[in-house]
Amino acid sequence: MHIAAVVLDKSIDRPLDYSIPEHLASKIKPGIRVHVPVRGKLRKGTVLSLLSKTTVKNILPIEEVLSEMDVLTPDLFSLADWMSRYYATPIDRCLSSMLPASVKKDLKEKTEVEIQLAVSKEKIASFLQENRSRLAKQASVLDEMLKASGPMLLKELLNIAKVSESSIASLIEKGLLQKKRVKEQTTELEVDEFIPTPPKVLSLEQERTFASISSSLQEKRFATHLIHGITGSGKTEIYLRAIQEALSLGKASILLVPEISLTTQTIERLTARLQRKIAVIHHRLSDRERLKTWEAMRKQEIDVVVGARSALFSPLPHLGLIIVDEEHEQSYKQSEEMPCYHARDLAVMRGKITSSTVILGSATPTLESYYNALQGKYELHKLTKRPLDFKKPEVTIVNMNLECNKAKGLTLFSETLLDRIKKKLASGEQTILFLNRRGYYTSRLCTSCLKPIHCKHCDVSMTYHRGEEILSCHMCGFSLPTALEKCPSCGEKETLKYKGPGTEQVERLLHAIFPFCRTLRMDRDTTKQKGSHDRIFKQFRAGKADILIGTQMIAKGLHFPSVTLVGILNADSSLNIPDFRSHETVFQLLTQVAGRSGRGLLPGEVIIQSFLTDHPIIRLAFEDDYEQFFHKELEERKLFQYPPFTRLTKIVFSGTELPKVTRTADAYYATLKRALPKEFSLSPLHPPAHAKIKDRHRLQCLIKGQNTLLLSSILKSLRVKVPNSVRIQLDIDPTSTFF
Ligand code: ADP
Ligand code: ZN
C-alpha cells in the first residue's frame, strides 16, 4: 500500500494516483488532506483510498500532509462514491459539497501573543519608582502586569493599560517583559442551561412505534422507519427517546430539520432532555465555529448533531441514528447546483452503509416515501391521536366566489373569517393568518396590453412593496421605483393597475378593519436579520400580538398553545400550476398550516378560503384524510407515469446568450437521444416556467425511466462540446418539472 488515490478540490472527474513517501507513510489514510504536485504546481486534495498498485508511469510523490486528522469518516467516502454515480456528478464535487469551506481552507490553529514578566516583581517595582513620572505609559503597563500576577494576552493588556504596542515593545527591549506565542484559547461550544425535562409516559401508539425503532437500534440493524403522525401527535417525543436510546448504546445521532431558524423550540426541548452539548449546524455559523464543530465531531466530543440538509454529512464515527423530520419538505433537495442530492434519500443510503436506524417523520409524507412504506421498504408507523386529548380542530371551507358576489368585487377576507377573528380578539385568543405571497400587491399590470411589469433580469413579474415604495423582483432582488408614467411594454399612459394581495396588504387591511388589533408579520421581508425568526416567535408566544400573518414560514412544526384560529386566505393559489407535484404540495401545506390550530387546552378552528371549493384536494385537506389523498393521487401518478412509478431526470441548460444556450442544448439533445436506450423516454426541449433567471436564459428537457444508475452513467459519459458560458445541470429526481 504505497499508492494513494487523491481527489483534488477542484478539477478533474477522477482521482489521481500518487506515491506515498516513507516519512509520510504513517500519516496517510483516507480522509487526510494533502498537497500534491499537478503540472508543476501544488494543489490541495483529499486522500480517497490506498492502493497497492497503479497503472500510472512516472508516478509523483505526495508533497505534504495538511491535516493531522482525517476530515471524513470512511462511510462518507462510500456515500460520496454512491452520490457521484447516482447523481451523475464528478466525485470531487460530491466530496466538496460534503466538506464545509472552512475545512477545505485547512485553517491552521491560531496563535496569540502572551506577555509575561522577564524579571522579578521587586525589580519591576524599583523600575517603577525611578521612572513613573517620566514613562507614564510604560508604568501603567507594568502596573497592570503586577496586578495580574501572571501572564496576560497582549490584546487584553493593550486594552486595559490603554497604551499602544510600542510601549510594550520598549519594555521588552529593556528586558523587563517577554512575549510568548500560545495557542488561541478556544471558547467552548455553547451549552445553554435548560431545566431538565423527564421523558413523557408514551401513549400506546407511541410505545409501539418506539419499541420497533428501539429494536433496530439495539440490533444495530439498518432499517428505515416512516412515522406518519398527524401534527402534534408526539413524533418529536419519539425522536428524543430514540436519540437517548442511541446514546445509551454509545451511538451518535443526526437530526435533520427543514430550516434551522425555525427549529429553536426543538433544540430547546432536545437540550433540556439530554442535558448535553448538541452541535447545531446552520448557515450563519462562522468559518471558525464550523471548523471547531467539525473537529469536535471527529474527536467524538459531540454525538448529537442538529441541522439542515448538509448536516447529513457530519463526520460522526459511531453513527447509529439518522432522523429526517418533516421528510416531505422540499428544502431537503439541493436544486441550485450539482450534485442535486436529496438529503432524505442520502440519509437512507448513509443508514444502509453504516447499519444505522433511519427515521422519517411527517404528517403528510411524500407519495414516494409512503409508497415505499406500503411496499415494505420502510416500516410504517401511524400516530393518529394527539396526546393529552387535544381535540382536532374544526374545519370550515368558505366559498370565495359567493363572498366576492356579496362584496361586489374581489375581497380578501370572508365574512365568516372576519367574524371569527373578531370573536378571538374579544376573548384574547390568538389567530394565525396564512397567505403564501409576500409584498403588498403581487404584480402591476397594464390594462391595455395586459402585460405585467417584468424584471429585466428574470422572467417573473415584480411585486409591489408598500413599505419601501418599490417594485421588487423576488428572484434576483432587482427593484424599480413605483412612479411609472406609462406601461413599459406598450407605452400607454395611466393604464397600470396593481393586482394580487400579499402579506403586507393583509396586515394593513386588518389594521383598517380592527384598529386596535396587534399584528406580527413573518415572511422573508421581516426576517432578513439574524435572530428575527426567533424574535417574532417569542413575541407571539408571549402574547405580544393577537394575530400572526405569514407565508410558508409559519406552516412548519411550530407549537403555539394559545392559537385557536387559523385562517388560510388563498388555499387554491398553487393548485393550477402544471407540475406533477402541485396537488401534493397544496395538500401538505394546507394540512400543515391547519395543524397550527388547537395545540393547547382550548379547541381550535380552521377556516379555509377557496375559489375551488369542489376541488378534490381542497375537500381532502378539509377532511384531513391523508390515506384517501394518497390513493387518489397515486392513481393519477400511475396514469401519467410519474414518480413513484418511474423516475425523472431534468436537464437544464442555461447561459446569458440565448443563441449559445439553444445551440448547445440542441447538440447535447441530439447526442443524448442517440445514446439513450429504449427504456427511457425523452421530452422535447422546452423553456421552464421561468425562462430567464438572473440574466441566464434557460432550456430544459426531461427523461423518464426506472434505472437511474444506468441513466447517470450514460449522462456522465456523453461527450458534447459546451462553451464556457453555458451551464448544464443534471437534476436527478427533481422536485418540480415546471420550474
Ligand atoms: P409532533 O412532533 O408530532 O408535532 P410533539 O412531539 O411536538 O408532536 O408533541 C406535541 C405536544 O404533545 C408537545 O407539547 C409534547 O410535549 C406533548 N406530548 C408528546 N407526547 C406526549 C405524551 N406521551 N404524553 C404527554 N404529552 C406528550
Ligand atoms: Zn429579477
PDB file of N, CA and C in Angstrom, residues 648-700:
ATOM      1  N   LEU A 648     -37.625  10.490 -12.601  1.00  0.00           N
ATOM      2  CA  LEU A 648     -37.456  11.619 -13.510  1.00  0.00           C
ATOM      3  C   LEU A 648     -36.043  12.159 -13.411  1.00  0.00           C
ATOM      4  N   THR A 649     -35.577  12.695 -14.523  1.00  0.00           N
ATOM      5  CA  THR A 649     -34.326  13.450 -14.521  1.00  0.00           C
ATOM      6  C   THR A 649     -34.569  14.705 -15.344  1.00  0.00           C
ATOM      7  N   LYS A 650     -34.111  15.817 -14.820  1.00  0.00           N
ATOM      8  CA  LYS A 650     -34.307  17.086 -15.530  1.00  0.00           C
ATOM      9  C   LYS A 650     -32.943  17.622 -15.925  1.00  0.00           C
ATOM     10  N   ILE A 651     -32.810  17.977 -17.193  1.00  0.00           N
ATOM     11  CA  ILE A 651     -31.543  18.558 -17.643  1.00  0.00           C
ATOM     12  C   ILE A 651     -31.799  20.019 -17.978  1.00  0.00           C
ATOM     13  N   VAL A 652     -31.088  20.913 -17.319  1.00  0.00           N
ATOM     14  CA  VAL A 652     -31.311  22.343 -17.528  1.00  0.00           C
ATOM     15  C   VAL A 652     -30.065  22.969 -18.150  1.00  0.00           C
ATOM     16  N   PHE A 653     -30.273  23.655 -19.266  1.00  0.00           N
ATOM     17  CA  PHE A 653     -29.188  24.373 -19.947  1.00  0.00           C
ATOM     18  C   PHE A 653     -29.388  25.850 -19.655  1.00  0.00           C
ATOM     19  N   SER A 654     -28.327  26.557 -19.257  1.00  0.00           N
ATOM     20  CA  SER A 654     -28.523  27.976 -19.007  1.00  0.00           C
ATOM     21  C   SER A 654     -27.290  28.772 -19.399  1.00  0.00           C
ATOM     22  N   GLY A 655     -27.531  30.037 -19.780  1.00  0.00           N
ATOM     23  CA  GLY A 655     -26.430  30.914 -20.160  1.00  0.00           C
ATOM     24  C   GLY A 655     -26.962  32.297 -20.474  1.00  0.00           C
ATOM     25  N   THR A 656     -26.050  33.264 -20.546  1.00  0.00           N
ATOM     26  CA  THR A 656     -26.508  34.638 -20.750  1.00  0.00           C
ATOM     27  C   THR A 656     -26.873  34.930 -22.208  1.00  0.00           C
ATOM     28  N   GLU A 657     -26.318  34.144 -23.143  1.00  0.00           N
ATOM     29  CA  GLU A 657     -26.657  34.395 -24.549  1.00  0.00           C
ATOM     30  C   GLU A 657     -27.569  33.281 -25.046  1.00  0.00           C
ATOM     31  N   LEU A 658     -28.802  33.656 -25.366  1.00  0.00           N
ATOM     32  CA  LEU A 658     -29.793  32.653 -25.749  1.00  0.00           C
ATOM     33  C   LEU A 658     -29.362  31.788 -26.943  1.00  0.00           C
ATOM     34  N   PRO A 659     -28.805  32.380 -28.025  1.00  0.00           N
ATOM     35  CA  PRO A 659     -28.422  31.525 -29.171  1.00  0.00           C
ATOM     36  C   PRO A 659     -27.416  30.433 -28.777  1.00  0.00           C
ATOM     37  N   LYS A 660     -26.470  30.800 -27.919  1.00  0.00           N
ATOM     38  CA  LYS A 660     -25.475  29.814 -27.482  1.00  0.00           C
ATOM     39  C   LYS A 660     -26.126  28.703 -26.668  1.00  0.00           C
ATOM     40  N   VAL A 661     -27.061  29.107 -25.796  1.00  0.00           N
ATOM     41  CA  VAL A 661     -27.758  28.117 -24.977  1.00  0.00           C
ATOM     42  C   VAL A 661     -28.526  27.163 -25.890  1.00  0.00           C
ATOM     43  N   THR A 662     -29.241  27.732 -26.856  1.00  0.00           N
ATOM     44  CA  THR A 662     -30.037  26.920 -27.771  1.00  0.00           C
ATOM     45  C   THR A 662     -29.159  25.967 -28.565  1.00  0.00           C
ATOM     46  N   ARG A 663     -28.056  26.492 -29.091  1.00  0.00           N
ATOM     47  CA  ARG A 663     -27.166  25.661 -29.896  1.00  0.00           C
ATOM     48  C   ARG A 663     -26.592  24.496 -29.069  1.00  0.00           C
ATOM     49  N   THR A 664     -26.137  24.831 -27.879  1.00  0.00           N
ATOM     50  CA  THR A 664     -25.572  23.787 -27.012  1.00  0.00           C
ATOM     51  C   THR A 664     -26.630  22.742 -26.659  1.00  0.00           C
ATOM     52  N   ALA A 665     -27.823  23.248 -26.282  1.00  0.00           N
ATOM     53  CA  ALA A 665     -28.894  22.335 -25.885  1.00  0.00           C
ATOM     54  C   ALA A 665     -29.257  21.414 -27.055  1.00  0.00           C
ATOM     55  N   ASP A 666     -29.340  21.973 -28.247  1.00  0.00           N
ATOM     56  CA  ASP A 666     -29.671  21.153 -29.423  1.00  0.00           C
ATOM     57  C   ASP A 666     -28.633  20.054 -29.653  1.00  0.00           C
ATOM     58  N   ALA A 667     -27.371  20.455 -29.575  1.00  0.00           N
ATOM     59  CA  ALA A 667     -26.305  19.478 -29.815  1.00  0.00           C
ATOM     60  C   ALA A 667     -26.322  18.379 -28.755  1.00  0.00           C
ATOM     61  N   TYR A 668     -26.467  18.807 -27.497  1.00  0.00           N
ATOM     62  CA  TYR A 668     -26.497  17.851 -26.386  1.00  0.00           C
ATOM     63  C   TYR A 668     -27.676  16.901 -26.556  1.00  0.00           C
ATOM     64  N   TYR A 669     -28.808  17.508 -26.900  1.00  0.00           N
ATOM     65  CA  TYR A 669     -30.047  16.744 -27.031  1.00  0.00           C
ATOM     66  C   TYR A 669     -29.910  15.648 -28.096  1.00  0.00           C
ATOM     67  N   ALA A 670     -29.321  16.028 -29.215  1.00  0.00           N
ATOM     68  CA  ALA A 670     -29.166  15.062 -30.314  1.00  0.00           C
ATOM     69  C   ALA A 670     -28.272  13.900 -29.883  1.00  0.00           C
ATOM     70  N   THR A 671     -27.164  14.236 -29.204  1.00  0.00           N
ATOM     71  CA  THR A 671     -26.249  13.191 -28.734  1.00  0.00           C
ATOM     72  C   THR A 671     -26.935  12.293 -27.709  1.00  0.00           C
ATOM     73  N   LEU A 672     -27.663  12.939 -26.812  1.00  0.00           N
ATOM     74  CA  LEU A 672     -28.355  12.202 -25.762  1.00  0.00           C
ATOM     75  C   LEU A 672     -29.364  11.230 -26.367  1.00  0.00           C
ATOM     76  N   LYS A 673     -30.091  11.721 -27.350  1.00  0.00           N
ATOM     77  CA  LYS A 673     -31.131  10.906 -27.972  1.00  0.00           C
ATOM     78  C   LYS A 673     -30.537   9.634 -28.585  1.00  0.00           C
ATOM     79  N   ARG A 674     -29.379   9.787 -29.207  1.00  0.00           N
ATOM     80  CA  ARG A 674     -28.716   8.623 -29.798  1.00  0.00           C
ATOM     81  C   ARG A 674     -28.247   7.649 -28.736  1.00  0.00           C
ATOM     82  N   ALA A 675     -27.804   8.203 -27.591  1.00  0.00           N
ATOM     83  CA  ALA A 675     -27.208   7.342 -26.558  1.00  0.00           C
ATOM     84  C   ALA A 675     -28.230   6.654 -25.662  1.00  0.00           C
ATOM     85  N   LEU A 676     -29.451   7.162 -25.621  1.00  0.00           N
ATOM     86  CA  LEU A 676     -30.439   6.634 -24.668  1.00  0.00           C
ATOM     87  C   LEU A 676     -31.034   5.308 -25.131  1.00  0.00           C
ATOM     88  N   PRO A 677     -30.976   4.288 -24.282  1.00  0.00           N
ATOM     89  CA  PRO A 677     -31.657   3.041 -24.621  1.00  0.00           C
ATOM     90  C   PRO A 677     -33.181   3.252 -24.644  1.00  0.00           C
ATOM     91  N   LYS A 678     -33.871   2.316 -25.278  1.00  0.00           N
ATOM     92  CA  LYS A 678     -35.324   2.460 -25.464  1.00  0.00           C
ATOM     93  C   LYS A 678     -36.106   2.576 -24.164  1.00  0.00           C
ATOM     94  N   GLU A 679     -35.567   1.989 -23.084  1.00  0.00           N
ATOM     95  CA  GLU A 679     -36.343   2.009 -21.844  1.00  0.00           C
ATOM     96  C   GLU A 679     -36.536   3.405 -21.251  1.00  0.00           C
ATOM     97  N   PHE A 680     -35.828   4.392 -21.805  1.00  0.00           N
ATOM     98  CA  PHE A 680     -36.003   5.761 -21.312  1.00  0.00           C
ATOM     99  C   PHE A 680     -36.779   6.587 -22.323  1.00  0.00           C
ATOM    100  N   SER A 681     -37.640   7.483 -21.827  1.00  0.00           N
ATOM    101  CA  SER A 681     -38.293   8.393 -22.769  1.00  0.00           C
ATOM    102  C   SER A 681     -37.828   9.820 -22.498  1.00  0.00           C
ATOM    103  N   LEU A 682     -37.729  10.579 -23.572  1.00  0.00           N
ATOM    104  CA  LEU A 682     -37.115  11.907 -23.522  1.00  0.00           C
ATOM    105  C   LEU A 682     -38.129  12.933 -24.014  1.00  0.00           C
ATOM    106  N   SER A 683     -38.362  13.988 -23.235  1.00  0.00           N
ATOM    107  CA  SER A 683     -39.298  15.035 -23.671  1.00  0.00           C
ATOM    108  C   SER A 683     -38.586  15.966 -24.638  1.00  0.00           C
ATOM    109  N   PRO A 684     -39.342  16.729 -25.441  1.00  0.00           N
ATOM    110  CA  PRO A 684     -38.682  17.735 -26.272  1.00  0.00           C
ATOM    111  C   PRO A 684     -38.052  18.823 -25.396  1.00  0.00           C
ATOM    112  N   LEU A 685     -37.123  19.574 -25.970  1.00  0.00           N
ATOM    113  CA  LEU A 685     -36.545  20.712 -25.251  1.00  0.00           C
ATOM    114  C   LEU A 685     -37.615  21.785 -25.108  1.00  0.00           C
ATOM    115  N   HIS A 686     -37.670  22.423 -23.942  1.00  0.00           N
ATOM    116  CA  HIS A 686     -38.653  23.494 -23.763  1.00  0.00           C
ATOM    117  C   HIS A 686     -38.179  24.450 -22.682  1.00  0.00           C
ATOM    118  N   PRO A 687     -38.651  25.718 -22.725  1.00  0.00           N
ATOM    119  CA  PRO A 687     -38.278  26.633 -21.638  1.00  0.00           C
ATOM    120  C   PRO A 687     -39.078  26.311 -20.382  1.00  0.00           C
ATOM    121  N   PRO A 688     -38.466  26.365 -19.202  1.00  0.00           N
ATOM    122  CA  PRO A 688     -39.226  26.140 -17.962  1.00  0.00           C
ATOM    123  C   PRO A 688     -40.101  27.352 -17.633  1.00  0.00           C
ATOM    124  N   ALA A 689     -40.858  27.267 -16.538  1.00  0.00           N
ATOM    125  CA  ALA A 689     -41.775  28.347 -16.168  1.00  0.00           C
ATOM    126  C   ALA A 689     -41.070  29.700 -16.100  1.00  0.00           C
ATOM    127  N   HIS A 690     -39.886  29.702 -15.510  1.00  0.00           N
ATOM    128  CA  HIS A 690     -39.107  30.941 -15.524  1.00  0.00           C
ATOM    129  C   HIS A 690     -38.010  30.760 -16.564  1.00  0.00           C
ATOM    130  N   ALA A 691     -38.267  31.295 -17.757  1.00  0.00           N
ATOM    131  CA  ALA A 691     -37.349  31.045 -18.870  1.00  0.00           C
ATOM    132  C   ALA A 691     -36.059  31.833 -18.722  1.00  0.00           C
ATOM    133  N   LYS A 692     -36.066  32.814 -17.818  1.00  0.00           N
ATOM    134  CA  LYS A 692     -34.839  33.568 -17.558  1.00  0.00           C
ATOM    135  C   LYS A 692     -34.758  33.862 -16.069  1.00  0.00           C
ATOM    136  N   ILE A 693     -33.605  33.577 -15.479  1.00  0.00           N
ATOM    137  CA  ILE A 693     -33.379  33.934 -14.074  1.00  0.00           C
ATOM    138  C   ILE A 693     -32.005  34.579 -13.970  1.00  0.00           C
ATOM    139  N   LYS A 694     -31.948  35.753 -13.360  1.00  0.00           N
ATOM    140  CA  LYS A 694     -30.692  36.483 -13.179  1.00  0.00           C
ATOM    141  C   LYS A 694     -29.904  36.573 -14.494  1.00  0.00           C
ATOM    142  N   ASP A 695     -30.579  36.982 -15.537  1.00  0.00           N
ATOM    143  CA  ASP A 695     -29.970  37.171 -16.852  1.00  0.00           C
ATOM    144  C   ASP A 695     -29.521  35.889 -17.537  1.00  0.00           C
ATOM    145  N   ARG A 696     -29.824  34.753 -16.983  1.00  0.00           N
ATOM    146  CA  ARG A 696     -29.470  33.496 -17.646  1.00  0.00           C
ATOM    147  C   ARG A 696     -30.721  32.888 -18.269  1.00  0.00           C
ATOM    148  N   HIS A 697     -30.640  32.678 -19.588  1.00  0.00           N
ATOM    149  CA  HIS A 697     -31.748  32.033 -20.296  1.00  0.00           C
ATOM    150  C   HIS A 697     -31.688  30.541 -20.034  1.00  0.00           C
ATOM    151  N   ARG A 698     -32.877  29.926 -19.981  1.00  0.00           N
ATOM    152  CA  ARG A 698     -32.897  28.517 -19.624  1.00  0.00           C
ATOM    153  C   ARG A 698     -33.738  27.684 -20.584  1.00  0.00           C
ATOM    154  N   LEU A 699     -33.240  26.498 -20.849  1.00  0.00           N
ATOM    155  CA  LEU A 699     -33.983  25.499 -21.608  1.00  0.00           C
ATOM    156  C   LEU A 699     -33.870  24.196 -20.842  1.00  0.00           C
ATOM    157  N   GLN A 700     -34.869  23.338 -20.957  1.00  0.00           N
ATOM    158  CA  GLN A 700     -34.748  22.076 -20.231  1.00  0.00           C
ATOM    159  C   GLN A 700     -35.386  20.916 -20.987  1.00  0.00           C
TER     160      GLN A 700
END
